[in-house]
Amino acid sequence: MSVEIYCFQPLLTNSGRVYLSLLEKGVDFIERELNPVVFEHLQEPYLKVNPKGQVPALVHDGRVLTEGMTINEYIDEAFEGPPLRPADPGDRWRMRCWCRFVELDLGRAIMMINWNRIIPRVWGTRDPDEIKNIIDKVPDPDRQRSWRSAYLQKTPPEQIEESWRRSQAGVRRIEHALTQSPWLAGQTYSLADIDHFNFFFLMERLIPDVIGSLINAETPATRNWLARMEERPAVKEMRARTKLPG
Amino acid sequence: MSVEIYCFQPLLTNSGRVYLSLLEKGVDFIERELNPVVFEHLQEPYLKVNPKGQVPALVHDGRVLTEGMTINEYIDEAFEGPPLRPADPGDRWRMRCWCRFVELDLGRAIMMINWNRIIPRVWGTRDPDEIKNIIDKVPDPDRQRSWRSAYLQKTPPEQIEESWRRSQAGVRRIEHALTQSPWLAGQTYSLADIDHFNFFFLMERLIPDVIGSLINAETPATRNWLARMEERPAVKEMRARTKLPG
């Protein structure tokens, strides 16, 4: 059996959630690091592995798996080790709704805030033709459009305000859920916790003031959940393998 | 055991895929029809069932389930009857990728074309204040923005062109998959076929010329798959229960 993960370092959000699932299951795997700074994920040879140019990809005995959420369900189904999904169909439904939520709703809202802060600052000093070229190569058209708007600082202010509203509503929803049960999907630790944890871990590093304004003394259940996550052996192992800059 | 489905008639896309899954599993259920013409799904009492105002919702022994894709996995896990997901984890991963694809990629592209044709025509003759009110009430902000752009005929032409490119690429991808195996996820009929079939069924009625330009003599495997779908007893049953206008 061979298992490889193509991922970014530091291990954040999408790479992190698949990486953490492998660690939680106790799977032996090889790490193939791609460098986002030189856009290694948008060039050959990686485009031969995943033509969409998105990270991560899991290669299991020659089969290439992409799309974070579906990879994680695959990991839970294909490998031995402790289950990462609740046994009850209702809780499992809840887990999948949370995974969708952090990807498609809360995650998009916070990423929109993030991109509009970071992209003009990081790319603003570089050659505009080079940046135009890079943006033109982003395979996902929605993301391409968002990045272009952020780079040109043309995102309508009402879209950023709406992202703030959605972020605040999303965090309130998480806080409420975690006052009802120890984990997002209920009594069982699951892929929903893995997805949210990795997302917040990235965001705390990129935009600590935004996350600090969302998760704070007024969200004690969420803070307690984050602390419990940090105590998990697999999370500690992921931390040890995460190459944070500087 | 009580099972109710809140759905639109005619049974299309989201309502249809959950309805068809229930029929395929042989579940006894009660149909609760909502009328989209008077926006019954955006008003009390339905907002008490699903605050997002989206259809369908499944109510199983008092538990309310929303979000089409996750409802369908729930149906397969919670009820007896023939499996609607492949047993092999790799094929199951493929099934989930297809379900995501028709919802988030191909589906959005074709819906964008559809909305920009239909909304100005259908709503254009009605009182603008009434329409403004309706659009303001759409709970999903992305959809709200798309509908507003379509209604005001302000969708940038390049976004519509891009939707055409994505639609064409998506249909080519489906055709290729169906030349490799009888069903989208491989050898097993699955939720992926259910989702795609219901989506095309709606679109053929709304925008037959668009679908005709995408699925035709050049996509024989897709046409053969559609014909095989129509032969399934559950599909025939759904047809019989679908109230098509006039």
Short mmCIF file of C-alpha atoms in Angstrom, two decimals:
data_model
loop_
_atom_site.label_atom_id
_atom_site.label_comp_id
_atom_site.label_asym_id
_atom_site.label_seq_id
_atom_site.Cartn_x
_atom_site.Cartn_y
_atom_site.Cartn_z
CA MET A 1 0.00 0.00 0.00
CA SER A 2 1.30 3.46 -0.85
CA VAL A 3 -0.24 6.73 0.29
CA GLU A 4 1.08 10.14 -0.71
CA ILE A 5 -0.34 13.56 0.09
CA TYR A 6 0.48 16.55 -2.11
CA CYS A 7 0.17 19.56 0.16
CA PHE A 8 1.33 23.03 1.03
CA GLN A 9 3.52 23.91 3.96
CA PRO A 10 2.61 25.36 6.34
CA LEU A 11 -0.21 22.81 6.68
CA LEU A 12 -3.31 24.98 6.55
CA THR A 13 -7.03 24.57 5.84
CA ASN A 14 -7.34 22.19 2.90
CA SER A 15 -3.95 20.53 3.23
CA GLY A 16 -4.29 20.48 7.00
CA ARG A 17 -7.68 18.83 7.11
CA VAL A 18 -6.60 15.89 4.95
CA TYR A 19 -3.26 15.63 6.76
CA LEU A 20 -4.97 15.62 10.15
CA SER A 21 -7.46 12.96 9.05
CA LEU A 22 -4.58 10.70 7.97
CA LEU A 23 -2.87 11.22 11.33
CA GLU A 24 -6.10 10.56 13.26
CA LYS A 25 -6.57 7.30 11.36
CA GLY A 26 -2.93 6.29 11.89
CA VAL A 27 -2.21 5.95 8.13
CA ASP A 28 1.43 5.74 7.02
CA PHE A 29 1.94 8.28 4.27
CA ILE A 30 4.55 10.20 2.31
CA GLU A 31 4.37 13.99 2.23
CA ARG A 32 4.93 15.72 -1.13
CA GLU A 33 5.33 19.40 -0.40
CA LEU A 34 4.39 21.98 -3.04
CA ASN A 35 5.59 25.56 -2.79
CA PRO A 36 2.71 28.06 -3.22
CA VAL A 37 5.11 31.02 -3.36
CA VAL A 38 6.40 29.91 -6.76
CA PHE A 39 2.92 28.58 -7.71
CA GLU A 40 4.18 25.03 -7.99
CA HIS A 41 0.53 23.85 -7.76
CA LEU A 42 -0.38 25.68 -10.98
CA GLN A 43 2.48 24.20 -13.02
CA GLU A 44 3.52 20.87 -14.45
CA PRO A 45 4.15 18.30 -13.08
CA TYR A 46 1.44 18.90 -10.45
CA LEU A 47 -1.21 19.73 -13.05
CA LYS A 48 -0.71 16.16 -14.29
CA VAL A 49 -1.72 14.91 -10.85
CA ASN A 50 -4.62 17.37 -10.41
CA PRO A 51 -5.59 19.39 -13.51
CA LYS A 52 -7.64 21.81 -11.37
CA GLY A 53 -4.38 22.87 -9.70
CA GLN A 54 -5.89 22.70 -6.26
CA VAL A 55 -4.16 21.32 -3.21
CA PRO A 56 -4.30 18.82 -1.55
CA ALA A 57 -4.40 15.61 -3.56
CA LEU A 58 -4.15 12.14 -2.08
CA VAL A 59 -2.60 9.35 -4.14
CA HIS A 60 -3.57 5.93 -2.82
CA ASP A 61 -2.13 2.95 -4.71
CA GLY A 62 -2.04 5.03 -7.88
CA ARG A 63 -5.59 6.41 -7.53
CA VAL A 64 -5.64 10.21 -7.38
CA LEU A 65 -8.21 11.77 -5.05
CA THR A 66 -8.98 15.47 -4.97
CA GLU A 67 -11.54 17.79 -3.29
CA GLY A 68 -10.86 18.05 0.46
CA MET A 69 -14.26 17.08 1.82
CA THR A 70 -14.65 14.02 -0.40
CA ILE A 71 -11.05 12.94 0.28
CA ASN A 72 -11.77 12.94 3.99
CA GLU A 73 -14.84 10.73 3.64
CA TYR A 74 -12.68 8.43 1.49
CA ILE A 75 -9.98 8.29 4.18
CA ASP A 76 -12.55 7.29 6.78
CA GLU A 77 -13.97 4.61 4.49
CA ALA A 78 -10.77 3.21 2.94
CA PHE A 79 -8.45 2.93 5.95
CA GLU A 80 -8.50 1.14 9.29
CA GLY A 81 -8.32 3.18 12.46
CA PRO A 82 -10.76 5.06 14.68
CA PRO A 83 -13.92 6.26 12.87
CA LEU A 84 -13.99 9.96 12.02
CA ARG A 85 -17.73 10.03 11.34
CA PRO A 86 -20.60 9.44 13.79
CA ALA A 87 -22.39 6.10 13.49
CA ASP A 88 -25.89 7.64 13.71
CA PRO A 89 -27.21 8.75 10.29
CA GLY A 90 -28.67 11.94 11.75
CA ASP A 91 -25.37 12.95 13.34
CA ARG A 92 -23.60 12.04 10.14
CA TRP A 93 -25.99 14.29 8.22
CA ARG A 94 -25.16 17.05 10.70
CA MET A 95 -21.43 16.44 10.21
CA ARG A 96 -21.81 16.81 6.44
CA CYS A 97 -23.84 20.00 6.82
CA TRP A 98 -21.09 21.49 8.99
CA CYS A 99 -18.41 20.50 6.48
CA ARG A 100 -20.42 22.19 3.73
CA PHE A 101 -20.98 25.19 5.95
CA VAL A 102 -17.32 25.91 6.67
CA GLU A 103 -16.42 25.41 3.03
CA LEU A 104 -19.28 27.12 1.21
CA ASP A 105 -20.65 29.67 3.67
CA LEU A 106 -18.48 30.70 6.63
CA GLY A 107 -15.25 29.81 4.84
CA ARG A 108 -16.07 31.84 1.75
CA ALA A 109 -17.10 34.82 3.82
CA ILE A 110 -13.90 34.87 5.90
CA MET A 111 -11.72 34.14 2.85
CA MET A 112 -13.29 37.11 1.07
CA ILE A 113 -12.25 39.37 3.97
CA ASN A 114 -8.81 37.77 4.00
CA TRP A 115 -8.15 38.04 0.26
CA ASN A 116 -9.13 41.67 0.16
CA ARG A 117 -6.61 42.44 2.89
CA ILE A 118 -3.74 40.22 1.92
CA ILE A 119 -3.68 40.11 -1.89
CA PRO A 120 -3.19 43.85 -2.52
CA ARG A 121 -0.44 43.95 0.15
CA VAL A 122 1.45 40.83 -0.93
CA TRP A 123 1.09 41.22 -4.70
CA GLY A 124 0.87 45.00 -4.84
CA THR A 125 4.66 45.41 -4.95
CA ARG A 126 5.20 42.86 -7.73
CA ASP A 127 5.22 43.31 -11.49
CA PRO A 128 1.55 43.75 -12.61
CA ASP A 129 2.07 41.67 -15.77
CA GLU A 130 3.44 38.80 -13.72
CA ILE A 131 0.43 39.00 -11.35
CA LYS A 132 -2.01 39.21 -14.26
CA ASN A 133 -0.43 36.06 -15.68
CA ILE A 134 -0.73 34.24 -12.37
CA ILE A 135 -4.38 35.22 -11.88
CA ASP A 136 -5.22 34.21 -15.47
CA LYS A 137 -3.90 30.72 -14.67
CA VAL A 138 -6.14 30.09 -11.65
CA PRO A 139 -8.31 27.23 -12.94
CA ASP A 140 -11.39 27.92 -10.80
CA PRO A 141 -13.23 30.90 -12.39
CA ASP A 142 -14.99 32.01 -9.19
CA ARG A 143 -11.71 32.15 -7.31
CA GLN A 144 -10.02 33.82 -10.25
CA ARG A 145 -12.66 36.56 -10.21
CA SER A 146 -12.39 37.05 -6.44
CA TRP A 147 -8.60 37.27 -6.56
CA ARG A 148 -8.70 39.73 -9.46
CA SER A 149 -11.20 41.97 -7.64
CA ALA A 150 -9.07 41.84 -4.49
CA TYR A 151 -5.84 42.58 -6.38
CA LEU A 152 -7.39 45.52 -8.23
CA GLN A 153 -9.11 46.62 -4.99
CA LYS A 154 -12.42 46.61 -6.84
CA THR A 155 -14.46 44.36 -4.56
CA PRO A 156 -17.70 46.25 -3.84
CA PRO A 157 -17.71 47.40 -0.17
CA GLU A 158 -21.18 45.93 0.33
CA GLN A 159 -19.80 42.48 -0.53
CA ILE A 160 -17.16 42.84 2.17
CA GLU A 161 -19.79 44.04 4.66
CA GLU A 162 -21.93 41.07 3.78
CA SER A 163 -18.96 38.78 4.38
CA TRP A 164 -18.60 40.28 7.84
CA ARG A 165 -22.27 39.69 8.59
CA ARG A 166 -22.01 36.09 7.42
CA SER A 167 -18.85 35.51 9.44
CA GLN A 168 -20.45 36.83 12.61
CA ALA A 169 -23.61 34.80 12.07
CA GLY A 170 -21.52 31.71 11.33
CA VAL A 171 -19.47 31.99 14.50
CA ARG A 172 -22.65 32.46 16.55
CA ARG A 173 -24.01 29.28 15.02
CA ILE A 174 -20.84 27.35 15.94
CA GLU A 175 -20.90 28.73 19.48
CA HIS A 176 -24.52 27.69 19.87
CA ALA A 177 -23.81 24.14 18.62
CA LEU A 178 -20.86 23.77 21.00
CA THR A 179 -23.00 24.75 23.98
CA GLN A 180 -25.30 21.81 23.05
CA SER A 181 -22.70 19.07 22.52
CA PRO A 182 -18.91 18.63 22.91
CA TRP A 183 -18.28 18.28 19.17
CA LEU A 184 -19.92 19.92 16.18
CA ALA A 185 -21.78 16.82 14.98
CA GLY A 186 -22.85 15.77 18.49
CA GLN A 187 -21.19 13.41 20.96
CA THR A 188 -18.59 12.16 18.45
CA TYR A 189 -15.42 13.89 17.25
CA SER A 190 -15.69 14.01 13.45
CA LEU A 191 -14.55 15.42 10.13
CA ALA A 192 -16.62 18.51 10.96
CA ASP A 193 -14.30 19.35 13.87
CA ILE A 194 -11.26 18.62 11.70
CA ASP A 195 -12.46 20.99 8.96
CA HIS A 196 -13.37 23.86 11.26
CA PHE A 197 -10.23 23.52 13.35
CA ASN A 198 -7.93 23.69 10.34
CA PHE A 199 -9.79 26.63 8.93
CA PHE A 200 -9.55 28.64 12.13
CA PHE A 201 -5.90 27.68 12.60
CA LEU A 202 -5.06 29.27 9.26
CA MET A 203 -7.20 32.32 9.82
CA GLU A 204 -5.75 33.02 13.26
CA ARG A 205 -2.35 33.30 11.60
CA LEU A 206 -3.43 35.34 8.58
CA ILE A 207 -5.93 37.73 10.11
CA PRO A 208 -5.65 37.46 13.91
CA ASP A 209 -7.61 40.67 14.48
CA VAL A 210 -10.56 39.40 12.42
CA ILE A 211 -10.60 36.06 14.22
CA GLY A 212 -10.10 37.81 17.56
CA SER A 213 -13.15 39.93 16.89
CA LEU A 214 -15.16 36.76 16.11
CA ILE A 215 -13.85 34.25 18.69
CA ASN A 216 -13.25 35.77 22.10
CA ALA A 217 -14.58 35.93 25.67
CA GLU A 218 -18.12 35.99 24.26
CA THR A 219 -17.66 32.57 22.63
CA PRO A 220 -16.47 30.42 25.56
CA ALA A 221 -17.72 27.12 24.13
CA THR A 222 -15.76 27.68 20.91
CA ARG A 223 -12.62 28.58 22.85
CA ASN A 224 -13.00 25.49 25.01
CA TRP A 225 -13.42 23.35 21.87
CA LEU A 226 -10.26 24.85 20.32
CA ALA A 227 -8.34 24.03 23.53
CA ARG A 228 -9.63 20.44 23.49
CA MET A 229 -8.60 20.12 19.85
CA GLU A 230 -5.05 21.20 20.72
CA GLU A 231 -4.81 18.37 23.27
CA ARG A 232 -5.40 15.64 20.69
CA PRO A 233 -2.25 13.61 19.89
CA ALA A 234 -2.89 13.84 16.13
CA VAL A 235 -3.18 17.63 16.34
CA LYS A 236 0.08 17.81 18.31
CA GLU A 237 1.73 15.65 15.68
CA MET A 238 0.41 17.89 12.90
CA ARG A 239 1.74 20.94 14.74
CA ALA A 240 5.17 19.31 14.99
CA ARG A 241 5.17 18.66 11.24
CA THR A 242 3.86 22.11 10.27
CA LYS A 243 6.63 24.37 8.94
CA LEU A 244 5.55 27.81 10.04
CA PRO A 245 7.57 30.64 8.45
CA GLY A 246 10.11 32.49 10.60
CA MET B 1 -42.08 6.02 11.52
CA SER B 2 -43.16 9.21 9.74
CA VAL B 3 -41.45 10.67 6.70
CA GLU B 4 -42.54 13.92 5.05
CA ILE B 5 -40.96 15.75 2.14
CA TYR B 6 -41.55 19.47 1.66
CA CYS B 7 -41.11 20.05 -2.04
CA PHE B 8 -42.09 22.03 -5.09
CA GLN B 9 -44.30 20.80 -7.88
CA PRO B 10 -43.34 20.13 -10.58
CA LEU B 11 -40.68 17.89 -9.01
CA LEU B 12 -37.47 19.37 -10.34
CA THR B 13 -33.76 19.35 -9.44
CA ASN B 14 -33.54 19.66 -5.68
CA SER B 15 -37.02 18.42 -4.85
CA GLY B 16 -36.76 15.76 -7.53
CA ARG B 17 -33.48 14.29 -6.39
CA VAL B 18 -34.69 13.72 -2.83
CA TYR B 19 -38.08 12.49 -4.05
CA LEU B 20 -36.44 10.04 -6.46
CA SER B 21 -34.09 8.73 -3.76
CA LEU B 22 -37.07 8.03 -1.50
CA LEU B 23 -38.82 6.18 -4.33
CA GLU B 24 -35.68 4.19 -5.20
CA LYS B 25 -35.36 3.09 -1.56
CA GLY B 26 -39.04 2.23 -1.34
CA VAL B 27 -39.70 4.60 1.59
CA ASP B 28 -43.33 5.43 2.47
CA PHE B 29 -43.63 9.18 2.70
CA ILE B 30 -46.08 12.08 2.74
CA GLU B 31 -45.69 14.85 0.19
CA ARG B 32 -46.07 18.45 1.44
CA GLU B 33 -46.26 20.63 -1.64
CA LEU B 34 -45.11 24.27 -1.48
CA ASN B 35 -46.09 26.73 -4.17
CA PRO B 36 -43.09 28.67 -5.51
CA VAL B 37 -45.29 31.04 -7.51
CA VAL B 38 -46.57 32.64 -4.30
CA PHE B 39 -43.16 32.15 -2.61
CA GLU B 40 -44.61 29.85 0.01
CA HIS B 41 -41.05 28.63 0.75
CA LEU B 42 -39.96 32.11 1.85
CA GLN B 43 -42.87 32.60 4.27
CA GLU B 44 -44.05 31.26 7.56
CA PRO B 45 -44.85 28.48 8.33
CA TYR B 46 -42.17 26.94 6.07
CA LEU B 47 -39.43 29.20 7.45
CA LYS B 48 -40.10 27.50 10.79
CA VAL B 49 -39.26 24.17 9.19
CA ASN B 50 -36.22 25.47 7.22
CA PRO B 51 -35.08 29.01 8.12
CA LYS B 52 -32.94 29.17 4.95
CA GLY B 53 -36.16 28.99 2.93
CA GLN B 54 -34.73 26.38 0.59
CA VAL B 55 -36.60 23.39 -0.72
CA PRO B 56 -36.65 20.43 -0.19
CA ALA B 57 -36.69 19.50 3.47
CA LEU B 58 -37.18 16.00 4.79
CA VAL B 59 -38.84 15.49 8.16
CA HIS B 60 -38.11 12.05 9.59
CA ASP B 61 -39.67 11.27 12.98
CA GLY B 62 -39.55 14.97 13.85
CA ARG B 63 -35.96 15.51 12.72
CA VAL B 64 -35.69 18.16 9.99
CA LEU B 65 -33.08 17.54 7.29
CA THR B 66 -32.09 20.11 4.70
CA GLU B 67 -29.45 20.48 1.95
CA GLY B 68 -30.20 18.12 -0.97
CA MET B 69 -26.89 16.29 -1.21
CA THR B 70 -26.63 15.59 2.52
CA ILE B 71 -30.31 14.56 2.69
CA ASN B 72 -29.68 11.95 0.02
CA GLU B 73 -26.73 10.42 1.86
CA TYR B 74 -28.96 10.36 4.94
CA ILE B 75 -31.74 8.58 3.04
CA ASP B 76 -29.30 5.91 1.91
CA GLU B 77 -27.96 5.45 5.45
CA ALA B 78 -31.20 5.71 7.44
CA PHE B 79 -33.61 3.57 5.40
CA GLU B 80 -33.72 -0.03 4.23
CA GLY B 81 -33.86 -0.73 0.51
CA PRO B 82 -31.37 -1.05 -2.34
CA PRO B 83 -28.10 0.88 -1.78
CA LEU B 84 -27.81 4.15 -3.70
CA ARG B 85 -24.05 4.47 -3.17
CA PRO B 86 -21.29 2.17 -4.48
CA ALA B 87 -19.68 -0.15 -1.91
CA ASP B 88 -16.11 0.61 -3.06
CA PRO B 89 -14.66 3.70 -1.30
CA GLY B 90 -13.04 4.92 -4.53
CA ASP B 91 -16.31 4.74 -6.47
CA ARG B 92 -18.07 6.39 -3.56
CA TRP B 93 -15.50 9.19 -3.65
CA ARG B 94 -16.22 9.52 -7.38
CA MET B 95 -19.96 9.65 -6.69
CA ARG B 96 -19.49 12.49 -4.19
CA CYS B 97 -17.28 14.41 -6.62
CA TRP B 98 -19.99 14.15 -9.29
CA CYS B 99 -22.66 15.32 -6.85
CA ARG B 100 -20.51 18.32 -5.97
CA PHE B 101 -19.82 18.93 -9.64
CA VAL B 102 -23.44 19.17 -10.74
CA GLU B 103 -24.28 21.37 -7.79
CA LEU B 104 -21.29 23.68 -7.59
CA ASP B 105 -19.82 23.75 -11.08
CA LEU B 106 -22.00 22.59 -13.99
CA GLY B 107 -25.24 23.37 -12.17
CA ARG B 108 -24.23 26.91 -11.30
CA ALA B 109 -23.08 27.57 -14.84
CA ILE B 110 -26.31 26.35 -16.45
CA MET B 111 -28.46 28.05 -13.80
CA MET B 112 -26.68 31.33 -14.51
CA ILE B 113 -27.65 31.03 -18.19
CA ASN B 114 -31.18 30.06 -17.20
CA TRP B 115 -31.74 32.86 -14.67
CA ASN B 116 -30.54 35.50 -17.09
CA ARG B 117 -33.07 34.32 -19.66
CA ILE B 118 -36.04 33.55 -17.48
CA ILE B 119 -36.03 36.08 -14.65
CA PRO B 120 -36.30 39.26 -16.77
CA ARG B 121 -39.06 37.67 -18.85
CA VAL B 122 -41.12 36.26 -15.97
CA TRP B 123 -40.63 39.10 -13.48
CA GLY B 124 -40.22 41.92 -15.96
CA THR B 125 -43.95 42.51 -16.25
CA ARG B 126 -44.60 42.61 -12.50
CA ASP B 127 -44.49 45.52 -10.07
CA PRO B 128 -40.79 46.39 -9.48
CA ASP B 129 -41.36 47.09 -5.77
CA GLU B 130 -42.93 43.69 -5.32
CA ILE B 131 -39.97 42.02 -7.10
CA LYS B 132 -37.46 44.04 -5.07
CA ASN B 133 -39.20 42.82 -1.93
CA ILE B 134 -39.07 39.22 -3.07
CA ILE B 135 -35.39 39.37 -4.01
CA ASP B 136 -34.52 41.06 -0.69
CA LYS B 137 -36.04 38.08 1.10
CA VAL B 138 -33.92 35.40 -0.61
CA PRO B 139 -31.89 34.10 2.34
CA ASP B 140 -28.82 32.95 0.39
CA PRO B 141 -26.79 36.09 -0.47
CA ASP B 142 -25.04 34.59 -3.52
CA ARG B 143 -28.34 33.58 -5.05
CA GLN B 144 -29.87 36.92 -4.10
CA ARG B 145 -27.06 38.72 -5.97
CA SER B 146 -27.40 36.49 -9.05
CA TRP B 147 -31.17 36.98 -9.20
CA ARG B 148 -30.86 40.74 -8.78
CA SER B 149 -28.29 40.95 -11.58
CA ALA B 150 -30.49 38.82 -13.82
CA TYR B 151 -33.62 40.84 -13.02
CA LEU B 152 -31.88 44.16 -13.68
CA GLN B 153 -30.17 42.61 -16.74
CA LYS B 154 -26.82 43.71 -15.32
CA THR B 155 -24.97 40.37 -15.38
CA PRO B 156 -21.64 41.07 -17.15
CA PRO B 157 -21.66 39.37 -20.60
CA GLU B 158 -18.28 37.76 -19.87
CA GLN B 159 -19.84 35.93 -16.91
CA ILE B 160 -22.51 34.50 -19.18
CA GLU B 161 -19.87 33.50 -21.75
CA GLU B 162 -17.88 31.83 -19.01
CA SER B 163 -21.01 29.94 -17.94
CA TRP B 164 -21.36 28.65 -21.47
CA ARG B 165 -17.74 27.49 -21.52
CA ARG B 166 -18.18 25.73 -18.20
CA SER B 167 -21.43 24.12 -19.34
CA GLN B 168 -19.81 22.78 -22.50
CA ALA B 169 -16.77 21.50 -20.64
CA GLY B 170 -19.03 19.90 -18.02
CA VAL B 171 -21.12 18.05 -20.56
CA ARG B 172 -17.96 16.79 -22.29
CA ARG B 173 -16.78 15.46 -18.95
CA ILE B 174 -20.07 13.64 -18.36
CA GLU B 175 -19.99 12.17 -21.87
CA HIS B 176 -16.45 10.93 -21.35
CA ALA B 177 -17.34 9.29 -18.02
CA LEU B 178 -20.36 7.54 -19.54
CA THR B 179 -18.23 6.07 -22.33
CA GLN B 180 -16.09 4.47 -19.59
CA SER B 181 -18.83 2.99 -17.39
CA PRO B 182 -22.64 2.64 -17.46
CA TRP B 183 -23.21 4.99 -14.51
CA LEU B 184 -21.42 8.14 -13.43
CA ALA B 185 -19.70 6.63 -10.40
CA GLY B 186 -18.78 3.39 -12.20
CA GLN B 187 -20.64 0.08 -12.38
CA THR B 188 -23.24 1.05 -9.77
CA TYR B 189 -26.26 3.29 -10.16
CA SER B 190 -25.92 5.98 -7.49
CA LEU B 191 -26.91 9.35 -6.08
CA ALA B 192 -24.67 10.90 -8.76
CA ASP B 193 -27.01 9.64 -11.50
CA ILE B 194 -30.04 10.78 -9.50
CA ASP B 195 -28.63 14.31 -9.12
CA HIS B 196 -27.60 14.74 -12.74
CA PHE B 197 -30.81 13.25 -14.10
CA ASN B 198 -33.02 15.58 -12.10
CA PHE B 199 -30.96 18.56 -13.05
CA PHE B 200 -31.16 17.81 -16.77
CA PHE B 201 -34.85 17.02 -16.53
CA LEU B 202 -35.52 20.52 -15.23
CA MET B 203 -33.24 22.21 -17.70
CA GLU B 204 -34.72 20.42 -20.69
CA ARG B 205 -38.05 21.95 -19.77
CA LEU B 206 -36.80 25.44 -18.96
CA ILE B 207 -34.21 25.98 -21.67
CA PRO B 208 -34.59 23.19 -24.24
CA ASP B 209 -32.46 25.01 -26.82
CA VAL B 210 -29.53 25.33 -24.39
CA ILE B 211 -29.73 21.68 -23.38
CA GLY B 212 -30.20 20.68 -27.02
CA SER B 213 -27.01 22.48 -27.92
CA LEU B 214 -25.18 20.63 -25.11
CA ILE B 215 -26.70 17.12 -25.29
CA ASN B 216 -27.28 15.88 -28.82
CA ALA B 217 -26.02 13.47 -31.49
CA GLU B 218 -22.46 14.27 -30.40
CA THR B 219 -23.08 12.96 -26.87
CA PRO B 220 -24.45 9.46 -27.55
CA ALA B 221 -23.37 7.99 -24.21
CA THR B 222 -25.22 10.72 -22.31
CA ARG B 223 -28.35 10.20 -24.41
CA ASN B 224 -28.19 6.47 -23.84
CA TRP B 225 -27.81 7.06 -20.09
CA LEU B 226 -30.85 9.40 -20.07
CA ALA B 227 -32.89 6.71 -21.88
CA ARG B 228 -31.81 4.07 -19.34
CA MET B 229 -32.79 6.40 -16.51
CA GLU B 230 -36.29 6.79 -17.97
CA GLU B 231 -36.75 3.01 -17.86
CA ARG B 232 -36.24 2.78 -14.10
CA PRO B 233 -39.50 2.04 -12.20
CA ALA B 234 -38.76 4.75 -9.62
CA VAL B 235 -38.25 7.34 -12.38
CA LYS B 236 -41.55 6.30 -14.01
CA GLU B 237 -43.24 6.64 -10.64
CA MET B 238 -41.74 10.10 -10.14
CA ARG B 239 -42.93 11.12 -13.60
CA ALA B 240 -46.45 9.96 -12.74
CA ARG B 241 -46.40 12.07 -9.59
CA THR B 242 -44.90 15.16 -11.23
CA LYS B 243 -47.49 17.86 -11.87
CA LEU B 244 -46.27 19.54 -15.03
CA PRO B 245 -48.04 22.79 -15.85
CA GLY B 246 -50.65 22.80 -18.60
#
